[in-house]
Coordinates of C-alpha atoms in Angstrom, one line a residue:
C1 CA -16.8 -35.9 -2.8
A2 CA -19.6 -32.8 -3.0
Q3 CA -21.2 -34.6 -5.8
D4 CA -21.8 -38.4 -3.3
C5 CA -23.0 -36.5 -0.6
A6 CA -25.6 -34.6 -2.6
E7 CA -26.4 -38.6 -3.5
D8 CA -26.5 -40.4 0.3
N9 CA -29.4 -37.7 1.0
G10 CA -30.9 -38.1 -1.8
G11 CA -30.3 -35.5 -4.3
I12 CA -29.2 -32.1 -1.9
D13 CA -26.8 -30.5 -3.0
M14 CA -24.6 -31.3 0.5
Q15 CA -21.5 -29.1 -1.7
K16 CA -19.6 -26.9 0.5
R17 CA -20.1 -23.4 0.0
V18 CA -17.4 -20.5 0.3
M19 CA -16.8 -17.5 0.1
I20 CA -13.4 -16.0 -1.3
L21 CA -12.4 -12.5 -0.6
G22 CA -11.6 -10.6 -3.7
A23 CA -12.5 -11.4 -7.2
N24 CA -9.5 -9.0 -9.6
N25 CA -7.2 -10.8 -11.4
F26 CA -5.0 -12.2 -8.6
M27 CA -7.7 -13.7 -6.9
M28 CA -8.7 -15.7 -10.6
P29 CA -6.5 -18.9 -9.7
L30 CA -7.9 -19.3 -6.6
I31 CA -11.3 -18.7 -7.7
K32 CA -11.1 -21.5 -10.8
K33 CA -10.0 -24.1 -8.9
A34 CA -12.9 -23.7 -6.2
K35 CA -15.5 -24.3 -8.9
E36 CA -13.0 -26.9 -10.2
E37 CA -12.8 -28.9 -7.1
G38 CA -16.3 -28.2 -7.4
Y39 CA -17.3 -25.4 -4.2
Y40 CA -20.3 -23.4 -3.7
T41 CA -18.3 -20.2 -5.1
I42 CA -19.6 -16.6 -3.6
V43 CA -17.2 -14.1 -4.5
A44 CA -16.2 -10.6 -2.9
S45 CA -16.1 -7.4 -4.1
P46 CA -16.9 -3.8 -3.8
V47 CA -16.0 -3.3 -8.2
K48 CA -18.4 -5.0 -10.0
E49 CA -15.7 -5.4 -13.4
E50 CA -13.9 -7.1 -11.9
P51 CA -13.6 -10.6 -13.6
G52 CA -13.3 -12.8 -10.4
F53 CA -17.0 -12.2 -10.7
E54 CA -17.8 -14.3 -14.2
L55 CA -17.1 -17.4 -12.6
A56 CA -18.9 -17.0 -9.4
D57 CA -22.0 -19.7 -7.7
E58 CA -23.0 -16.0 -6.2
K59 CA -21.9 -12.9 -6.6
V60 CA -21.5 -10.0 -2.6
Y61 CA -21.0 -6.6 -3.6
V62 CA -19.4 -5.4 -0.6
D63 CA -16.4 -3.6 0.7
L64 CA -13.7 -6.1 1.8
R65 CA -13.4 -4.4 5.2
D66 CA -16.4 -3.5 6.7
K67 CA -16.0 -6.5 8.0
E68 CA -19.8 -6.6 9.9
A69 CA -21.1 -6.0 5.7
V70 CA -19.3 -9.1 4.8
L71 CA -20.8 -10.6 8.1
E72 CA -23.9 -9.7 7.3
Q73 CA -23.9 -11.6 4.0
A74 CA -21.7 -14.7 4.7
K75 CA -24.4 -15.1 8.0
R76 CA -27.5 -15.0 4.7
L77 CA -24.8 -17.6 2.6
N78 CA -24.7 -19.3 5.4
I79 CA -21.0 -20.8 4.8
D80 CA -18.5 -22.9 5.4
G81 CA -15.7 -21.2 5.1
I82 CA -14.0 -18.7 4.2
T83 CA -11.0 -17.2 1.9
T84 CA -8.1 -15.1 0.7
D85 CA -5.2 -15.2 -1.5
Q86 CA -2.0 -12.9 -2.1
A87 CA -4.0 -9.5 -1.1
E88 CA -4.0 -8.5 1.8
T89 CA -6.6 -5.4 3.1
P90 CA -8.9 -8.7 3.3
V91 CA -7.0 -10.8 6.0
R92 CA -8.1 -9.3 8.9
T93 CA -11.9 -9.3 7.5
V94 CA -11.1 -13.7 6.1
A95 CA -10.2 -13.6 10.5
Y96 CA -12.6 -11.3 12.0
V97 CA -15.7 -13.8 9.6
A98 CA -14.0 -17.4 10.6
A99 CA -14.7 -16.0 14.2
R100 CA -18.0 -15.1 14.4
L101 CA -19.2 -18.0 12.3
G102 CA -17.4 -20.9 14.2
L103 CA -15.6 -21.9 10.9
P104 CA -11.6 -22.5 10.1
G105 CA -10.0 -19.1 10.9
I106 CA -6.0 -18.4 12.4
G107 CA -7.7 -15.5 14.8
E108 CA -7.9 -11.9 15.1
D109 CA -4.7 -11.4 17.5
M110 CA -3.2 -12.8 14.7
A111 CA -4.4 -11.6 11.7
E112 CA -3.5 -8.1 13.3
L113 CA 0.0 -9.3 14.3
F114 CA 0.7 -10.2 10.2
T115 CA -0.6 -7.3 8.8
N116 CA 1.2 -4.7 11.6
K117 CA 4.7 -4.5 10.6
Y118 CA 5.3 -2.3 13.5
L119 CA 4.0 -4.8 16.3
M120 CA 6.1 -7.7 14.4
R121 CA 8.2 -6.3 15.1
E122 CA 7.9 -5.6 18.7
K123 CA 6.2 -9.9 18.7
C124 CA 9.9 -10.6 17.2
R125 CA 11.6 -8.8 20.1
E126 CA 9.4 -10.6 22.5
I127 CA 10.5 -14.1 21.5
G128 CA 13.7 -13.6 20.6
I129 CA 14.4 -12.4 16.9
D130 CA 17.1 -9.9 16.6
T131 CA 15.4 -6.9 14.6
I132 CA 17.1 -3.8 13.2
K133 CA 15.7 -0.8 15.0
Y134 CA 12.5 0.7 15.0
M135 CA 10.1 3.2 16.0
L136 CA 6.5 4.0 16.0
V137 CA 5.2 7.5 14.9
D138 CA 1.9 9.3 13.5
N139 CA 4.2 12.9 13.5
A140 CA 7.1 14.7 11.7
D141 CA 9.0 16.3 13.9
D142 CA 9.0 12.6 16.0
A143 CA 10.1 10.8 13.0
L144 CA 12.8 13.2 12.6
D145 CA 14.4 12.8 15.5
F146 CA 14.7 8.9 15.9
Y147 CA 15.4 9.3 12.6
H148 CA 18.8 10.9 13.2
T149 CA 19.7 8.7 16.5
L150 CA 20.6 6.3 13.1
G151 CA 23.3 7.3 12.2
C152 CA 22.5 5.1 9.1
D153 CA 19.2 5.6 5.8
A154 CA 16.6 5.1 7.1
I155 CA 12.2 3.2 5.6
M156 CA 9.8 4.8 6.7
K157 CA 6.6 3.3 5.9
P158 CA 3.1 2.5 6.0
I159 CA 2.3 -0.3 9.0
D160 CA -0.4 -1.6 7.0
S161 CA -0.6 -1.2 3.7
A162 CA 0.5 -3.8 1.4
G163 CA 2.8 -3.5 -1.9
S164 CA 5.3 -1.3 -1.9
R165 CA 2.0 1.3 -0.9
G166 CA 4.0 4.3 0.8
V167 CA 6.9 3.4 1.7
V168 CA 10.3 6.3 0.6
K169 CA 13.7 5.6 1.7
L170 CA 14.7 8.5 3.4
T171 CA 18.5 9.4 2.5
C172 CA 18.7 12.8 3.8
D173 CA 15.9 15.0 6.0
E174 CA 14.5 16.5 3.3
D175 CA 12.8 13.2 2.0
L176 CA 11.5 13.3 5.0
I177 CA 9.8 15.9 6.1
N178 CA 9.3 16.4 1.6
E179 CA 7.5 12.2 1.8
F180 CA 6.4 12.0 5.9
E181 CA 2.9 13.3 4.7
Y182 CA 3.0 11.2 1.1
T183 CA 4.0 7.8 3.9
K184 CA 1.2 8.5 6.3
A185 CA -1.5 8.9 3.7
A186 CA -1.0 4.8 2.5
S187 CA -1.1 4.3 6.1
K188 CA -5.2 3.5 6.9
S189 CA -4.7 4.1 11.2
G190 CA -2.2 7.4 9.8
K191 CA 0.5 5.3 11.8
V192 CA 4.4 4.6 10.3
I193 CA 7.0 3.2 11.4
V194 CA 10.7 5.1 10.6
E195 CA 13.5 1.9 10.9
E196 CA 17.3 0.8 10.0
Y197 CA 17.7 1.0 6.0
I198 CA 19.7 -2.3 5.9
D199 CA 21.8 -3.4 3.3
G200 CA 22.1 -6.5 1.6
K201 CA 20.7 -9.1 -1.1
E202 CA 16.2 -9.3 -0.4
L203 CA 14.4 -12.4 -0.4
M204 CA 11.2 -13.4 -0.1
I205 CA 10.6 -16.9 0.6
D206 CA 6.1 -18.0 0.7
G207 CA 5.4 -21.6 3.2
V208 CA 2.9 -23.3 4.0
T209 CA 1.6 -24.3 7.8
F210 CA -0.8 -26.1 9.2
N211 CA -0.9 -27.1 13.5
N212 CA 2.0 -24.4 13.3
H213 CA 4.5 -26.9 11.4
Y214 CA 6.1 -24.6 9.2
Q215 CA 7.1 -25.9 6.0
M216 CA 9.0 -23.0 2.8
L217 CA 7.8 -24.0 0.3
T218 CA 10.3 -21.9 -2.7
C219 CA 13.3 -18.7 -1.3
G220 CA 13.8 -16.8 -4.5
E221 CA 14.9 -12.9 -4.8
Y222 CA 14.9 -9.5 -5.8
K223 CA 16.4 -8.3 -8.5
K224 CA 15.5 -3.7 -7.9
C225 CA 15.0 -1.7 -9.9
Q226 CA 17.7 0.3 -10.6
V227 CA 15.1 4.1 -11.9
P228 CA 15.6 6.9 -9.2
G229 CA 11.5 6.6 -7.9
I230 CA 10.8 3.7 -7.8
F231 CA 11.2 1.0 -5.0
S232 CA 10.1 -2.2 -6.3
E233 CA 12.1 -5.0 -7.9
Y234 CA 13.5 -5.5 -11.8
L235 CA 13.5 -9.6 -12.0
G236 CA 11.6 -11.3 -9.4
K237 CA 14.2 -14.6 -9.7
Y238 CA 13.5 -18.7 -8.4
P239 CA 15.6 -19.9 -6.8
A240 CA 17.3 -17.6 -5.2
E241 CA 21.0 -17.2 -5.1
V242 CA 23.2 -18.1 -1.7
S243 CA 25.1 -19.8 0.1
P244 CA 23.7 -23.1 1.3
E245 CA 25.2 -21.8 4.9
Q246 CA 22.3 -18.5 3.9
F247 CA 19.4 -20.4 2.7
D248 CA 19.0 -22.9 5.6
Q249 CA 19.5 -19.3 7.7
A250 CA 16.8 -18.2 6.1
N251 CA 14.7 -20.7 6.4
I252 CA 15.0 -21.2 10.2
L253 CA 14.5 -17.5 10.7
V254 CA 11.2 -17.5 9.1
K255 CA 9.7 -21.1 10.9
Q256 CA 11.4 -18.9 14.3
I257 CA 9.0 -16.4 13.3
V258 CA 6.0 -17.8 11.5
E259 CA 6.0 -20.1 14.4
G260 CA 7.5 -18.3 17.4
F261 CA 4.5 -15.7 16.3
G262 CA 1.4 -18.3 16.0
L263 CA 0.3 -18.6 13.5
P264 CA -1.7 -22.2 13.5
W265 CA -2.4 -22.5 9.7
G266 CA -2.1 -21.0 6.0
R267 CA 0.0 -19.5 3.7
T268 CA 2.4 -17.1 4.2
H269 CA 5.2 -14.4 2.4
T270 CA 8.2 -13.4 4.2
E271 CA 10.9 -11.1 2.9
V272 CA 14.1 -10.2 4.8
K273 CA 17.1 -9.0 3.6
V274 CA 20.6 -11.1 4.0
N275 CA 24.0 -9.8 5.5
D276 CA 27.1 -10.1 6.6
R277 CA 25.8 -9.0 10.1
G278 CA 22.5 -11.9 8.7
I279 CA 19.8 -12.2 7.7
W280 CA 16.7 -10.0 9.3
L281 CA 13.2 -9.9 8.4
M282 CA 12.4 -7.0 6.4
E283 CA 7.8 -7.7 7.3
T284 CA 6.0 -11.1 6.6
A285 CA 1.9 -11.5 5.4
A286 CA 0.0 -14.3 6.4
R287 CA -0.6 -15.3 2.5
G288 CA 0.8 -16.4 -0.5
G289 CA 3.2 -13.9 -2.3
G290 CA 1.0 -11.1 -4.8
R291 CA 2.3 -10.7 -8.8
Y292 CA 1.2 -14.9 -8.7
I293 CA 3.8 -16.0 -6.0
S294 CA 1.6 -18.3 -4.4
S295 CA -0.3 -19.6 -8.0
E296 CA 2.1 -19.6 -11.0
T297 CA 6.0 -19.7 -9.3
V298 CA 5.4 -22.0 -6.1
P299 CA 3.0 -24.8 -8.5
M300 CA 6.7 -24.6 -11.0
M301 CA 9.3 -24.7 -7.8
T302 CA 7.3 -27.5 -6.1
D303 CA 4.2 -30.2 -6.4
F304 CA 2.1 -28.4 -3.6
N305 CA -1.4 -26.3 -4.8
S306 CA -2.0 -23.3 -2.9
A307 CA -5.5 -22.6 -4.2
S308 CA -6.5 -26.5 -3.1
F309 CA -4.5 -26.2 0.5
L310 CA -6.4 -22.9 1.3
L311 CA -10.3 -24.0 0.0
A312 CA -9.1 -27.3 1.8
A313 CA -8.6 -25.7 4.9
C314 CA -11.1 -23.1 5.6
T315 CA -13.6 -25.8 4.9
G316 CA -12.5 -27.5 7.5
Q317 CA -11.2 -31.1 5.7
I318 CA -7.3 -31.1 5.9
D319 CA -6.2 -33.8 9.2
E320 CA -2.1 -32.8 8.9
P321 CA 0.6 -30.5 7.5
P322 CA 1.1 -31.5 4.2
V323 CA 3.8 -33.4 2.0
I324 CA 5.5 -30.9 0.3
H325 CA 8.3 -32.0 -2.5
Y326 CA 10.4 -29.7 -5.1
K327 CA 11.8 -29.3 -8.7
D328 CA 14.5 -28.7 -10.1
V329 CA 13.3 -24.8 -12.8
S330 CA 14.4 -21.4 -12.5
C331 CA 11.2 -19.7 -12.6
G332 CA 10.9 -15.8 -11.3
Y333 CA 9.2 -12.8 -13.0
V334 CA 10.3 -10.0 -14.3
S335 CA 9.3 -6.2 -14.1
M336 CA 8.7 -3.1 -16.9
F337 CA 7.6 0.1 -15.9
M338 CA 5.9 2.6 -18.9
P339 CA 7.0 6.4 -19.0
V340 CA 4.2 9.2 -18.2
G341 CA 2.4 9.9 -21.1
E342 CA 0.1 8.4 -23.5
V343 CA 0.8 4.3 -25.0
V344 CA 0.9 4.7 -28.6
S345 CA 1.6 1.9 -29.5
V346 CA 1.6 -2.4 -28.1
E347 CA 3.4 -4.1 -30.2
G348 CA 5.3 -7.5 -28.6
I349 CA 2.7 -8.0 -25.9
Q350 CA 0.9 -10.4 -27.7
E351 CA 3.9 -12.4 -29.0
A352 CA 5.4 -12.4 -25.2
I353 CA 1.8 -13.8 -23.5
D354 CA 2.0 -16.4 -26.6
L355 CA 6.2 -17.5 -25.7
P356 CA 6.2 -21.1 -24.8
Y357 CA 8.0 -20.3 -22.0
T358 CA 5.7 -17.1 -20.2
Y359 CA 3.2 -17.5 -17.6
S360 CA 0.6 -14.6 -16.1
N361 CA 1.0 -11.5 -16.2
N362 CA -0.9 -8.1 -15.5
F363 CA -1.0 -7.1 -19.3
E364 CA -4.2 -7.2 -20.1
D365 CA -5.2 -3.7 -19.7
I366 CA -2.3 -1.7 -22.0
H367 CA -3.8 -0.9 -25.4
V368 CA -3.5 2.2 -27.4
G369 CA -4.6 5.3 -25.7
M370 CA -4.0 4.0 -21.8
K371 CA -2.6 7.3 -19.8
T372 CA 0.5 6.1 -17.7
N373 CA 1.0 7.5 -14.0
A374 CA 4.4 8.7 -12.8
F375 CA 6.3 5.4 -11.1
M376 CA 4.5 5.5 -6.9
D377 CA 5.6 2.3 -6.5
K378 CA 5.4 -1.5 -7.4
I379 CA 1.3 -1.7 -7.9
E380 CA 2.8 0.6 -11.6
G381 CA 5.1 -2.3 -12.8
R382 CA 3.8 -4.6 -15.2
F383 CA 4.9 -7.6 -14.9
I384 CA 5.5 -11.4 -16.8
H385 CA 6.5 -14.7 -15.6
L386 CA 8.4 -17.5 -17.3
I387 CA 9.5 -20.3 -16.8
A388 CA 13.2 -22.4 -17.5
K389 CA 15.8 -25.2 -16.7
D390 CA 18.3 -23.3 -14.6
D391 CA 19.0 -19.5 -15.0
E392 CA 21.6 -19.3 -17.6
E393 CA 18.3 -19.8 -19.4
F394 CA 16.5 -18.3 -17.5
Y395 CA 18.0 -14.6 -17.9
R396 CA 18.7 -15.5 -22.0
R397 CA 14.8 -16.3 -21.9
V398 CA 14.7 -12.5 -19.4
E399 CA 16.6 -11.0 -22.8
E400 CA 14.3 -12.6 -24.9
I401 CA 10.8 -11.0 -23.7
K402 CA 12.3 -7.6 -23.2
S403 CA 12.9 -7.5 -27.5
V404 CA 9.5 -8.6 -28.4
I405 CA 7.7 -5.7 -25.8
K406 CA 8.4 -3.3 -28.0
L407 CA 5.9 -0.7 -26.1
K408 CA 5.8 2.8 -27.2
V409 CA 4.8 6.1 -25.3
K410 CA 4.3 9.8 -26.3
T411 CA 6.0 11.5 -23.0
A412 CA 7.0 15.2 -22.7
N413 CA 10.1 13.7 -24.3
G414 CA 9.0 11.9 -26.9
I415 CA 8.7 8.5 -27.9
E416 CA 10.0 6.5 -24.8
G417 CA 9.7 2.9 -24.3
P418 CA 9.7 0.5 -21.6
V419 CA 11.4 0.5 -18.2
W420 CA 13.5 -2.0 -16.6
E421 CA 16.2 -2.0 -14.6
R422 CA 17.5 1.5 -15.4

C-alpha cells in the first residue's frame, strides 16, 4: 500500500510514519513487524545499546517517561501514529502524545486508569464489580492500621509499577514494617496499596478491544515458584486448566472490566484469581502481556497478530473489530532463577534454544562470568517459550528443557544449578 501510494504521487514517499516507544528485546517483534509491513519506523528509547535501534529507520534517544520530550520529537518527525506493547512505562506517554497530536490513542484518563492499581479498584466499585478489600497509603503506620483490620494475609504493592517490582506478601506485622520502604521506593508516585490476599488459581487473560468491543484472545494460568523470596511464576501455561464454567466466568468478568472502564481500542492483559468465592481482579493493563505473551503466546493460540493490529490501529487503518480464530494447542513458558553468585558454566542454553518446539527466550545475556542478583521479583527470572499438541506433551517438554539446561553458578555455598519450581 505504501509503495502504491508513493507511485500514485509521483514517487513521493507516503509511508506511514510510526513511532514505537521502547527498543529492548520485548519490543523487537513490534519493530520487526513494522519493518515487514512497510512502515517508516521511528524507535525511541533512552538506552542506545538496545537491539531495536538496529532496525530503526530513525533513532530517538529520549526518556520514555518524559512526555514533553517525546512529544517534541514526535512533532519534529511528523509521525502518523505512536504505539508500544508488552511494556507498562510508555503507556501514559503514548496516550499523551497521541492526544496532543490528534492521532488515534486511548486517551490520557484511560492510560492513567490502566496503569494505576488503586484507580482500577475504585473504577470497579463505580461500575458495580465486587472487589477485594484495599486501601491507598503513603506511610507504614496507615498501612499497618489497615492490615490489622483485614484479619488475613495481605499484598502490598506500588500503585504504578510493573513486573511485580516492589510486591510483597504480608503474613505478619514484621513483613510490613521491614518491606514498606522497599515497596514505596518502587512506586513512581510514592503511593502504596495494601489489599487482602486472595487464595486461588491465578489466571492471565490477554484480549483485544476495538470500538469498546472486547474479545478474549488467550486464558492461561500462573504456576507459582515455591522458592521463598520470589514473587513470581515457574510456569505460564496455556490454556488454563479450569472448568468451562470458570473459563466463562473469567471471560465475562474481564469483558465487564475492559468495556466498563471504557477502553476504546487496544490490547489488554488482565490477571484474576479463581476460588470458591468467585473471580477476583488482581490488575489489568492496556497492553499485551509481557514475557513475549503478546508476541509469542497469542499467535500460538490464535490467528491474531498483536503487532499488526497495533500498528494499523495507531495509524487509523482499522474500521471494525478483528475476527479471531482459535487453535487447539498447549503452550507457554518455563522460568528459572539463577542463584546469587557468578556464572561459571552455561552448558545446555543453546541446546534448549535449538529444540524444535522452543521459541522466544531471554537467555541472550547469560554468559560465563556473569554476576547474578538476589531473588526479588519476576524481572530476575529467565524464561523460554514452548509449544505442544496437548497438556501431556507440554509438561513432558518442560521437563526436557530443565534436563537440557546445565547452568552452573558459583555461590557462597558452592556450585549450584538453576532454580525452577523449588
